[in-house]
């Protein structure tokens, strides 16, 4: 019997922006295929290699490793102009993309009207806006569920594409004009442009589920990367302040077409503190000098939107819930160095809601917004942790801090990121071992 390749799923277990891109890039040293399985160009993975910064939105992070095949699974919604801009930007730097990229023919397309609808809705909501990125992700997923989405495969039949596009955009334009009072989008121009863009990606279009199954059966190790974070999952996150897709590890199967038995290990990425972009409840958010310190030292600005991230102490209650939903095998703690120099640290170990102790997320988001954090205080450390690659070299309080996270979440810390660069890590146990 052949030895099957090992498959590792990497997911964020906070509200996104946990540093998944760097960790995926690091792990691809041991993987031959990297797969993106959900989300759209609303997500961004930032990688710093040799001091050079690269931000990826749709193309898997493994693209910066020569020879690694990169797959965009069917769970991803595609905005063709953004995808091709990303390809052109990488190839202008000498990175080979098209010869290593495979795009599922089942990927739904994000149309210009999806973006226009997204923006119009947020404007109409006013102070109740959810805080979307305005990139059309939600409306595109809505069309997928409503069975009127156009997919990559439609691009290669011009007549069918034109017919189906007219039906979808007629509805979109009706909503834009009659409900939101916004300008419509020209259907003919969209048809011509998308068909032209489709020709450019045609060489990469593939039956990606078949490809991934063949790779696994051939003994190839694969890495599956999610976008956003588990607490933004449309089913299990802080609804309605969530994204429009399933961000949890289980969607690695649905978003690629593989069965659950194809996955061996789930790595949960978590910051040493907590951040959130956009609206929604955030019990440990800090509005004082400490919050501003974390934002400044951690350079907490969205890699896709540039929006400042809200910062707070580590929320172990929320992270423990995300561990449950993802079946996390091991943790990777990122941005530990941001806590360098602080005299005292705090971990939220519970909440108080209307005077009562709560040890889990309330099921009603309105109640979650009224939760007050209950903190456990730990000593900080003065020494720098930047660039440390051995656990024993960490200051004793830093080791104690990581150990406490392990104890509360009941999951081992297998990796620690001690800086932005590819090589600044502590690896206690490698996910591919």
CSV table of N, CA and C in Angstrom, one decimal, residues 253-414:
chain,number,residue,atom,x,y,z
A,253,UNK,N,-12.3,20.7,3.8
A,253,UNK,CA,-12.8,19.6,3.0
A,253,UNK,C,-13.8,20.1,1.9
A,254,UNK,N,-14.9,20.8,2.4
A,254,UNK,CA,-15.9,21.3,1.5
A,254,UNK,C,-15.3,22.3,0.4
A,255,UNK,N,-14.4,23.1,0.9
A,255,UNK,CA,-13.8,24.1,0.0
A,255,UNK,C,-12.8,23.6,-1.0
A,256,UNK,N,-12.5,22.3,-1.0
A,256,UNK,CA,-11.6,21.7,-1.9
A,256,UNK,C,-12.1,20.5,-2.6
A,257,UNK,N,-13.1,19.8,-2.0
A,257,UNK,CA,-13.7,18.6,-2.6
A,257,UNK,C,-13.1,17.4,-2.0
A,258,UNK,N,-12.2,17.5,-1.1
A,258,UNK,CA,-11.6,16.3,-0.4
A,258,UNK,C,-12.5,15.8,0.7
A,259,UNK,N,-12.3,14.6,1.1
A,259,UNK,CA,-13.0,14.0,2.3
A,259,UNK,C,-12.3,14.4,3.6
A,260,UNK,N,-13.0,14.2,4.7
A,260,UNK,CA,-12.5,14.6,6.0
A,260,UNK,C,-11.2,13.8,6.3
A,261,UNK,N,-11.2,12.6,5.8
A,261,UNK,CA,-10.1,11.7,6.1
A,261,UNK,C,-8.8,12.1,5.5
A,262,UNK,N,-8.8,13.2,4.7
A,262,UNK,CA,-7.6,13.6,4.0
A,262,UNK,C,-6.7,14.5,4.8
A,263,UNK,N,-7.2,14.9,6.0
A,263,UNK,CA,-6.5,15.9,6.8
A,263,UNK,C,-5.9,15.2,8.1
A,264,UNK,N,-4.7,15.6,8.4
A,264,UNK,CA,-4.0,14.9,9.5
A,264,UNK,C,-3.7,15.8,10.7
A,265,UNK,N,-3.7,17.1,10.6
A,265,UNK,CA,-3.2,18.0,11.6
A,265,UNK,C,-3.9,19.4,11.4
A,266,UNK,N,-4.3,20.0,12.5
A,266,UNK,CA,-4.9,21.4,12.4
A,266,UNK,C,-4.0,22.3,13.2
A,267,UNK,N,-3.4,23.3,12.6
A,267,UNK,CA,-2.6,24.2,13.3
A,267,UNK,C,-3.4,25.5,13.5
A,268,UNK,N,-3.6,25.9,14.8
A,268,UNK,CA,-4.4,27.1,15.1
A,268,UNK,C,-3.4,28.2,15.4
A,269,UNK,N,-3.5,29.3,14.6
A,269,UNK,CA,-2.7,30.4,14.7
A,269,UNK,C,-3.4,31.4,15.6
A,270,UNK,N,-2.6,31.9,16.6
A,270,UNK,CA,-3.2,32.9,17.6
A,270,UNK,C,-2.2,33.9,18.0
A,271,UNK,N,-2.5,35.2,18.0
A,271,UNK,CA,-1.6,36.2,18.5
A,271,UNK,C,-1.4,36.1,20.0
A,272,UNK,N,-0.3,36.7,20.5
A,272,UNK,CA,-0.1,36.7,21.9
A,272,UNK,C,-1.0,37.7,22.6
A,273,UNK,N,-1.7,38.4,21.8
A,273,UNK,CA,-2.8,39.3,22.3
A,273,UNK,C,-4.0,39.2,21.4
A,274,UNK,N,-4.9,40.1,21.3
A,274,UNK,CA,-6.1,39.9,20.5
A,274,UNK,C,-6.3,41.2,19.7
A,275,UNK,N,-6.7,41.0,18.4
A,275,UNK,CA,-7.1,42.1,17.6
A,275,UNK,C,-8.4,41.8,16.8
A,276,UNK,N,-9.0,42.9,16.4
A,276,UNK,CA,-10.2,42.7,15.5
A,276,UNK,C,-10.3,43.9,14.6
A,277,UNK,N,-10.7,43.6,13.3
A,277,UNK,CA,-11.0,44.7,12.4
A,277,UNK,C,-12.5,44.8,12.1
A,278,UNK,N,-13.0,45.9,12.0
A,278,UNK,CA,-14.4,46.1,11.7
A,278,UNK,C,-15.3,46.1,12.9
A,279,UNK,N,-16.6,46.0,12.7
A,279,UNK,CA,-17.5,46.1,13.9
A,279,UNK,C,-17.7,44.8,14.5
A,280,UNK,N,-18.3,44.8,15.7
A,280,UNK,CA,-18.6,43.6,16.4
A,280,UNK,C,-18.1,43.6,17.8
A,281,UNK,N,-18.6,42.7,18.7
A,281,UNK,CA,-18.2,42.7,20.1
A,281,UNK,C,-16.8,42.2,20.3
A,282,UNK,N,-16.1,42.8,21.2
A,282,UNK,CA,-14.7,42.6,21.5
A,282,UNK,C,-14.4,42.9,23.0
A,283,UNK,N,-14.7,41.9,23.9
A,283,UNK,CA,-14.7,42.1,25.3
A,283,UNK,C,-13.4,42.7,25.9
A,284,UNK,N,-12.2,42.2,25.3
A,284,UNK,CA,-10.9,42.6,25.9
A,284,UNK,C,-10.3,43.9,25.2
A,285,UNK,N,-11.1,44.5,24.4
A,285,UNK,CA,-10.6,45.7,23.6
A,285,UNK,C,-10.1,46.8,24.6
A,286,UNK,N,-8.9,47.3,24.3
A,286,UNK,CA,-8.3,48.4,25.1
A,286,UNK,C,-8.4,49.7,24.4
A,287,UNK,N,-8.9,50.7,25.2
A,287,UNK,CA,-9.0,52.1,24.6
A,287,UNK,C,-8.0,53.0,25.2
A,288,UNK,N,-7.1,52.5,25.9
A,288,UNK,CA,-6.1,53.3,26.7
A,288,UNK,C,-4.7,53.3,26.0
A,289,UNK,N,-3.7,53.8,26.7
A,289,UNK,CA,-2.4,53.8,26.2
A,289,UNK,C,-1.8,52.4,25.9
A,290,UNK,N,-2.3,51.4,26.6
A,290,UNK,CA,-1.8,50.0,26.4
A,290,UNK,C,-2.3,49.6,25.0
A,291,UNK,N,-3.6,49.9,24.7
A,291,UNK,CA,-4.2,49.5,23.4
A,291,UNK,C,-3.4,50.2,22.3
A,292,UNK,N,-3.1,51.5,22.5
A,292,UNK,CA,-2.4,52.2,21.4
A,292,UNK,C,-0.9,51.6,21.3
A,293,UNK,N,-0.3,51.2,22.4
A,293,UNK,CA,1.0,50.6,22.4
A,293,UNK,C,1.0,49.3,21.6
A,294,UNK,N,0.0,48.5,21.8
A,294,UNK,CA,0.0,47.2,21.1
A,294,UNK,C,-0.2,47.5,19.6
A,295,UNK,N,-1.1,48.4,19.2
A,295,UNK,CA,-1.3,48.8,17.8
A,295,UNK,C,0.0,49.3,17.2
A,296,UNK,N,0.7,50.2,17.9
A,296,UNK,CA,1.9,50.8,17.3
A,296,UNK,C,3.0,49.8,17.1
A,297,UNK,N,3.3,49.0,18.2
A,297,UNK,CA,4.4,48.1,18.2
A,297,UNK,C,4.1,46.9,17.2
A,298,UNK,N,2.8,46.5,17.2
A,298,UNK,CA,2.4,45.4,16.4
A,298,UNK,C,2.1,45.8,15.0
A,299,UNK,N,2.2,47.1,14.6
A,299,UNK,CA,1.9,47.6,13.3
A,299,UNK,C,0.5,47.0,12.9
A,300,UNK,N,-0.5,47.3,13.7
A,300,UNK,CA,-1.8,46.7,13.5
A,300,UNK,C,-2.7,47.5,12.6
A,301,UNK,N,-2.4,47.2,11.3
A,301,UNK,CA,-3.2,47.8,10.2
A,301,UNK,C,-3.6,46.7,9.2
A,302,UNK,N,-4.8,46.6,8.8
A,302,UNK,CA,-5.2,45.5,7.9
A,302,UNK,C,-4.4,45.5,6.6
A,303,UNK,N,-3.9,44.3,6.2
A,303,UNK,CA,-3.1,44.1,5.0
A,303,UNK,C,-3.8,44.3,3.8
A,304,UNK,N,-5.2,44.1,3.8
A,304,UNK,CA,-6.0,44.3,2.6
A,304,UNK,C,-6.6,45.7,2.6
A,305,UNK,N,-7.1,46.2,3.7
A,305,UNK,CA,-7.8,47.5,3.7
A,305,UNK,C,-7.0,48.7,4.2
A,306,UNK,N,-6.0,48.4,5.0
A,306,UNK,CA,-5.2,49.4,5.7
A,306,UNK,C,-6.0,49.9,6.9
A,307,UNK,N,-7.1,49.4,7.3
A,307,UNK,CA,-7.9,49.8,8.4
A,307,UNK,C,-7.1,49.5,9.7
A,308,UNK,N,-7.1,50.4,10.7
A,308,UNK,CA,-6.5,50.1,12.0
A,308,UNK,C,-7.2,49.0,12.7
A,309,UNK,N,-6.5,48.1,13.3
A,309,UNK,CA,-7.1,47.0,14.1
A,309,UNK,C,-7.3,47.4,15.5
A,310,UNK,N,-8.4,47.0,16.0
A,310,UNK,CA,-8.7,47.2,17.4
A,310,UNK,C,-7.9,46.2,18.2
A,311,UNK,N,-7.3,46.6,19.3
A,311,UNK,CA,-6.3,45.7,20.1
A,311,UNK,C,-6.8,45.5,21.5
A,312,UNK,N,-6.5,44.4,22.1
A,312,UNK,CA,-6.8,44.1,23.4
A,312,UNK,C,-6.0,42.9,24.0
A,313,UNK,N,-6.2,42.6,25.2
A,313,UNK,CA,-5.4,41.5,25.9
A,313,UNK,C,-5.9,40.2,25.3
A,314,UNK,N,-5.1,39.1,25.5
A,314,UNK,CA,-5.4,37.8,25.0
A,314,UNK,C,-6.8,37.3,25.6
A,315,UNK,N,-7.7,37.0,24.7
A,315,UNK,CA,-9.0,36.5,25.1
A,315,UNK,C,-9.0,34.9,25.0
A,316,UNK,N,-8.7,34.3,26.1
A,316,UNK,CA,-8.7,32.8,26.1
A,316,UNK,C,-10.0,32.2,26.0
A,317,UNK,N,-11.1,32.9,26.4
A,317,UNK,CA,-12.4,32.3,26.4
A,317,UNK,C,-12.8,32.2,24.9
A,318,UNK,N,-12.6,33.2,24.1
A,318,UNK,CA,-13.0,33.2,22.7
A,318,UNK,C,-12.1,32.2,22.0
A,319,UNK,N,-10.8,32.2,22.3
A,319,UNK,CA,-9.9,31.2,21.7
A,319,UNK,C,-10.2,29.8,22.0
A,320,UNK,N,-10.6,29.5,23.2
A,320,UNK,CA,-11.0,28.2,23.6
A,320,UNK,C,-12.2,27.7,22.8
A,321,UNK,N,-13.1,28.6,22.5
A,321,UNK,CA,-14.3,28.3,21.7
A,321,UNK,C,-13.9,27.9,20.3
A,322,UNK,N,-12.9,28.7,19.7
A,322,UNK,CA,-12.4,28.5,18.4
A,322,UNK,C,-11.6,27.1,18.3
A,323,UNK,N,-11.0,26.8,19.4
A,323,UNK,CA,-10.3,25.5,19.4
A,323,UNK,C,-11.3,24.4,19.3
A,324,UNK,N,-12.4,24.5,20.0
A,324,UNK,CA,-13.5,23.5,19.9
A,324,UNK,C,-14.0,23.4,18.4
A,325,UNK,N,-14.3,24.5,17.8
A,325,UNK,CA,-14.8,24.4,16.4
A,325,UNK,C,-13.9,23.9,15.4
A,326,UNK,N,-12.6,24.0,15.6
A,326,UNK,CA,-11.6,23.7,14.6
A,326,UNK,C,-10.9,22.3,14.9
A,327,UNK,N,-11.1,21.7,16.0
A,327,UNK,CA,-10.4,20.5,16.4
A,327,UNK,C,-8.9,20.7,16.3
A,328,UNK,N,-8.4,21.8,16.9
A,328,UNK,CA,-7.0,22.2,16.8
A,328,UNK,C,-6.1,21.1,17.4
A,329,UNK,N,-5.0,20.8,16.7
A,329,UNK,CA,-4.0,19.8,17.1
A,329,UNK,C,-2.9,20.5,17.9
A,330,UNK,N,-2.5,21.6,17.4
A,330,UNK,CA,-1.4,22.4,18.0
A,330,UNK,C,-1.5,23.9,17.7
A,331,UNK,N,-0.9,24.7,18.6
A,331,UNK,CA,-1.0,26.1,18.5
A,331,UNK,C,0.3,26.7,17.9
A,332,UNK,N,0.1,27.8,17.2
A,332,UNK,CA,1.3,28.7,16.9
A,332,UNK,C,1.0,30.1,17.4
A,333,UNK,N,1.8,30.5,18.4
A,333,UNK,CA,1.6,31.9,19.0
A,333,UNK,C,2.4,32.9,18.2
A,334,UNK,N,1.8,33.9,17.6
A,334,UNK,CA,2.6,34.9,16.9
A,334,UNK,C,2.7,36.2,17.6
A,335,UNK,N,3.6,37.0,17.2
A,335,UNK,CA,3.8,38.4,17.7
A,335,UNK,C,4.1,38.4,19.2
A,336,UNK,N,4.8,37.4,19.7
A,336,UNK,CA,5.2,37.4,21.1
A,336,UNK,C,6.0,38.6,21.4
A,337,UNK,N,6.9,38.9,20.5
A,337,UNK,CA,7.8,40.0,20.7
A,337,UNK,C,7.1,41.4,20.9
A,338,UNK,N,5.8,41.5,20.5
A,338,UNK,CA,5.1,42.8,20.7
A,338,UNK,C,4.9,43.0,22.2
A,339,UNK,N,4.9,42.0,23.0
A,339,UNK,CA,4.8,42.1,24.5
A,339,UNK,C,6.0,42.4,25.2
A,340,UNK,N,7.2,42.4,24.5
A,340,UNK,CA,8.5,42.7,25.1
A,340,UNK,C,8.4,44.0,25.8
A,341,UNK,N,9.0,44.1,27.0
A,341,UNK,CA,9.1,45.4,27.7
A,341,UNK,C,8.0,45.7,28.6
A,342,UNK,N,6.9,44.9,28.6
A,342,UNK,CA,5.8,45.2,29.4
A,342,UNK,C,5.9,44.6,30.8
A,343,UNK,N,5.6,45.4,31.9
A,343,UNK,CA,5.8,44.9,33.2
A,343,UNK,C,4.8,43.9,33.6
A,344,UNK,N,3.6,44.0,33.1
A,344,UNK,CA,2.5,43.1,33.5
A,344,UNK,C,1.6,42.8,32.3
A,345,UNK,N,1.2,41.5,32.2
A,345,UNK,CA,0.3,41.1,31.1
A,345,UNK,C,-1.0,40.5,31.7
A,346,UNK,N,-2.0,40.5,30.9
A,346,UNK,CA,-3.3,40.0,31.3
A,346,UNK,C,-3.8,39.0,30.3
A,347,UNK,N,-4.5,37.9,30.8
A,347,UNK,CA,-5.2,37.0,30.0
A,347,UNK,C,-6.6,36.9,30.5
A,348,UNK,N,-7.6,37.1,29.6
A,348,UNK,CA,-9.0,36.9,29.9
A,348,UNK,C,-9.3,35.5,30.0
A,349,UNK,N,-9.7,35.1,31.2
A,349,UNK,CA,-10.1,33.7,31.5
A,349,UNK,C,-11.6,33.4,31.7
A,350,UNK,N,-12.3,34.5,31.7
A,350,UNK,CA,-13.8,34.4,31.8
A,350,UNK,C,-14.4,35.7,31.6
A,351,UNK,N,-15.8,35.7,31.7
A,351,UNK,CA,-16.5,37.0,31.5
A,351,UNK,C,-17.5,37.1,32.7
A,352,UNK,N,-17.9,38.4,32.9
A,352,UNK,CA,-19.0,38.6,33.8
A,352,UNK,C,-20.1,39.3,32.9
A,353,UNK,N,-21.3,38.7,33.0
A,353,UNK,CA,-22.5,39.2,32.2
A,353,UNK,C,-23.6,39.5,33.2
A,354,UNK,N,-24.0,40.7,33.3
A,354,UNK,CA,-25.1,41.1,34.2
A,354,UNK,C,-24.9,40.6,35.6
A,355,UNK,N,-23.6,40.6,36.1
A,355,UNK,CA,-23.2,40.2,37.4
A,355,UNK,C,-23.0,38.7,37.6
A,356,UNK,N,-23.2,37.9,36.6
A,356,UNK,CA,-23.0,36.5,36.6
A,356,UNK,C,-21.7,36.1,35.9
A,357,UNK,N,-21.0,35.1,36.5
A,357,UNK,CA,-19.8,34.6,35.8
A,357,UNK,C,-20.1,33.7,34.6
A,358,UNK,N,-19.4,33.9,33.5
A,358,UNK,CA,-19.6,33.2,32.2
A,358,UNK,C,-18.3,32.7,31.8
A,359,UNK,N,-18.2,31.4,31.4
A,359,UNK,CA,-17.0,30.8,31.0
A,359,UNK,C,-17.0,30.5,29.5
A,360,UNK,N,-18.0,30.9,28.7
A,360,UNK,CA,-18.0,30.7,27.3
A,360,UNK,C,-18.7,31.8,26.6
A,361,UNK,N,-18.7,31.8,25.3
A,361,UNK,CA,-19.3,32.9,24.5
A,361,UNK,C,-20.8,32.8,24.7
A,362,UNK,N,-21.6,33.8,25.0
A,362,UNK,CA,-23.0,33.8,25.0
A,362,UNK,C,-23.5,33.5,23.6
A,363,UNK,N,-24.6,32.8,23.5
A,363,UNK,CA,-25.2,32.4,22.2
A,363,UNK,C,-25.8,33.6,21.5
A,364,UNK,N,-26.2,34.6,22.2
A,364,UNK,CA,-26.7,35.8,21.6
A,364,UNK,C,-25.7,36.9,21.5
A,365,UNK,N,-25.4,37.4,20.3
A,365,UNK,CA,-24.3,38.4,20.1
A,365,UNK,C,-24.6,39.6,20.9
A,366,UNK,N,-25.8,40.0,21.1
A,366,UNK,CA,-26.2,41.2,21.9
A,366,UNK,C,-25.7,41.1,23.3
A,367,UNK,N,-25.8,39.9,23.8
A,367,UNK,CA,-25.3,39.7,25.2
A,367,UNK,C,-23.7,39.7,25.2
A,368,UNK,N,-23.2,39.1,24.2
A,368,UNK,CA,-21.7,39.1,24.1
A,368,UNK,C,-21.1,40.5,24.2
A,369,UNK,N,-21.8,41.4,23.5
A,369,UNK,CA,-21.3,42.8,23.5
A,369,UNK,C,-21.3,43.4,24.9
A,370,UNK,N,-22.0,42.8,25.9
A,370,UNK,CA,-22.1,43.3,27.2
A,370,UNK,C,-21.2,42.6,28.2
A,371,UNK,N,-20.5,41.6,27.7
A,371,UNK,CA,-19.6,40.8,28.6
A,371,UNK,C,-18.4,41.6,29.0
A,372,UNK,N,-18.1,41.5,30.3
A,372,UNK,CA,-16.9,42.2,30.9
A,372,UNK,C,-15.8,41.1,31.1
A,373,UNK,N,-14.6,41.4,30.7
A,373,UNK,CA,-13.5,40.4,30.9
A,373,UNK,C,-13.1,40.2,32.3
A,374,UNK,N,-12.9,39.0,32.7
A,374,UNK,CA,-12.2,38.6,34.0
A,374,UNK,C,-10.8,38.3,33.7
A,375,UNK,N,-9.9,39.0,34.3
A,375,UNK,CA,-8.5,38.8,33.9
A,375,UNK,C,-7.7,38.1,35.0
A,376,UNK,N,-6.7,37.3,34.4
A,376,UNK,CA,-5.6,36.8,35.3
A,376,UNK,C,-4.4,37.5,34.9
A,377,UNK,N,-3.6,38.0,35.9
A,377,UNK,CA,-2.4,38.8,35.7
A,377,UNK,C,-1.2,37.9,35.7
A,378,UNK,N,-0.3,38.2,34.8
A,378,UNK,CA,1.0,37.5,34.8
A,378,UNK,C,2.1,38.5,34.6
A,379,UNK,N,3.3,38.2,35.2
A,379,UNK,CA,4.4,39.1,35.0
A,379,UNK,C,4.9,39.2,33.6
A,380,UNK,N,5.3,40.4,33.2
A,380,UNK,CA,5.9,40.5,31.9
A,380,UNK,C,7.4,40.3,31.9
A,381,UNK,N,8.1,40.7,30.8
A,381,UNK,CA,9.5,40.5,30.7
A,381,UNK,C,10.2,41.7,30.0
A,382,UNK,N,11.4,42.0,30.4
A,382,UNK,CA,12.1,43.2,29.9
A,382,UNK,C,13.0,42.8,28.7
A,383,UNK,N,13.5,41.6,28.7
A,383,UNK,CA,14.4,41.1,27.6
A,383,UNK,C,13.7,41.0,26.3
A,384,UNK,N,14.4,41.2,25.2
A,384,UNK,CA,13.9,41.1,23.9
A,384,UNK,C,13.7,39.6,23.5
A,385,UNK,N,12.6,39.3,22.9
A,385,UNK,CA,12.4,37.9,22.3
A,385,UNK,C,12.6,37.9,20.8
A,386,UNK,N,12.9,39.0,20.2
A,386,UNK,CA,12.9,39.1,18.7
A,386,UNK,C,14.0,38.1,18.2
A,387,UNK,N,13.6,37.3,17.3
A,387,UNK,CA,14.5,36.4,16.6
A,387,UNK,C,15.0,35.2,17.3
A,388,UNK,N,14.5,34.9,18.5
A,388,UNK,CA,14.9,33.7,19.3
A,388,UNK,C,14.3,32.5,18.6
A,389,UNK,N,15.1,31.5,18.5
A,389,UNK,CA,14.7,30.3,17.8
A,389,UNK,C,14.7,29.0,18.7
A,390,UNK,N,15.0,29.2,20.0
A,390,UNK,CA,15.0,28.0,20.9
A,390,UNK,C,14.2,28.4,22.1
A,391,UNK,N,13.3,27.5,22.5
A,391,UNK,CA,12.4,27.8,23.6
A,391,UNK,C,13.1,28.1,24.9
A,392,UNK,N,14.2,27.4,25.1
A,392,UNK,CA,14.9,27.6,26.4
A,392,UNK,C,15.5,29.0,26.5
A,393,UNK,N,15.7,29.7,25.4
A,393,UNK,CA,16.3,31.0,25.4
A,393,UNK,C,15.3,32.1,25.7
A,394,UNK,N,14.0,31.8,25.7
A,394,UNK,CA,13.0,32.8,26.1
A,394,UNK,C,13.1,33.2,27.5
A,395,UNK,N,12.8,34.4,27.9
A,395,UNK,CA,12.8,34.8,29.3
A,395,UNK,C,11.8,33.9,30.0
A,396,UNK,N,12.1,33.6,31.3
A,396,UNK,CA,11.2,32.7,32.0
A,396,UNK,C,9.8,33.2,32.1
A,397,UNK,N,9.5,34.5,32.2
A,397,UNK,CA,8.1,34.9,32.2
A,397,UNK,C,7.4,34.7,30.9
A,398,UNK,N,8.1,34.8,29.8
A,398,UNK,CA,7.6,34.5,28.5
A,398,UNK,C,7.2,33.0,28.3
A,399,UNK,N,8.1,32.2,28.8
A,399,UNK,CA,7.7,30.7,28.8
A,399,UNK,C,6.5,30.4,29.7
A,400,UNK,N,6.4,31.1,30.8
A,400,UNK,CA,5.3,30.9,31.7
A,400,UNK,C,4.0,31.4,31.0
A,401,UNK,N,4.1,32.5,30.3
A,401,UNK,CA,2.9,33.1,29.6
A,401,UNK,C,2.4,32.1,28.5
A,402,UNK,N,3.3,31.5,27.8
A,402,UNK,CA,2.9,30.5,26.8
A,402,UNK,C,2.4,29.2,27.4
A,403,UNK,N,3.0,28.8,28.5
A,403,UNK,CA,2.5,27.7,29.2
A,403,UNK,C,1.1,27.9,29.7
A,404,UNK,N,0.8,29.1,30.2
A,404,UNK,CA,-0.6,29.4,30.7
A,404,UNK,C,-1.6,29.3,29.6
A,405,UNK,N,-1.2,29.8,28.4
A,405,UNK,CA,-2.1,29.7,27.2
A,405,UNK,C,-2.4,28.2,26.9
A,406,UNK,N,-1.3,27.4,27.0
A,406,UNK,CA,-1.5,25.9,26.7
A,406,UNK,C,-2.5,25.3,27.7
A,407,UNK,N,-2.3,25.7,29.0
A,407,UNK,CA,-3.2,25.1,30.0
A,407,UNK,C,-4.6,25.5,29.8
A,408,UNK,N,-4.9,26.8,29.5
A,408,UNK,CA,-6.3,27.2,29.4
A,408,UNK,C,-7.0,26.7,28.2
A,409,UNK,N,-6.2,26.6,27.1
A,409,UNK,CA,-6.8,26.1,25.8
A,409,UNK,C,-6.7,24.6,25.7
A,410,UNK,N,-5.9,24.0,26.6
A,410,UNK,CA,-5.8,22.5,26.5
A,410,UNK,C,-5.2,22.0,25.2
A,411,UNK,N,-4.3,22.8,24.6
A,411,UNK,CA,-3.7,22.5,23.3
A,411,UNK,C,-2.2,22.9,23.4
A,412,UNK,N,-1.3,22.0,23.0
A,412,UNK,CA,0.1,22.4,23.1
A,412,UNK,C,0.5,23.5,22.2
A,413,UNK,N,1.4,24.4,22.6
A,413,UNK,CA,2.0,25.4,21.8
A,413,UNK,C,3.2,24.7,21.0
A,414,UNK,N,2.9,24.4,19.7
A,414,UNK,CA,4.0,23.7,19.0
A,414,UNK,C,4.9,24.7,18.2
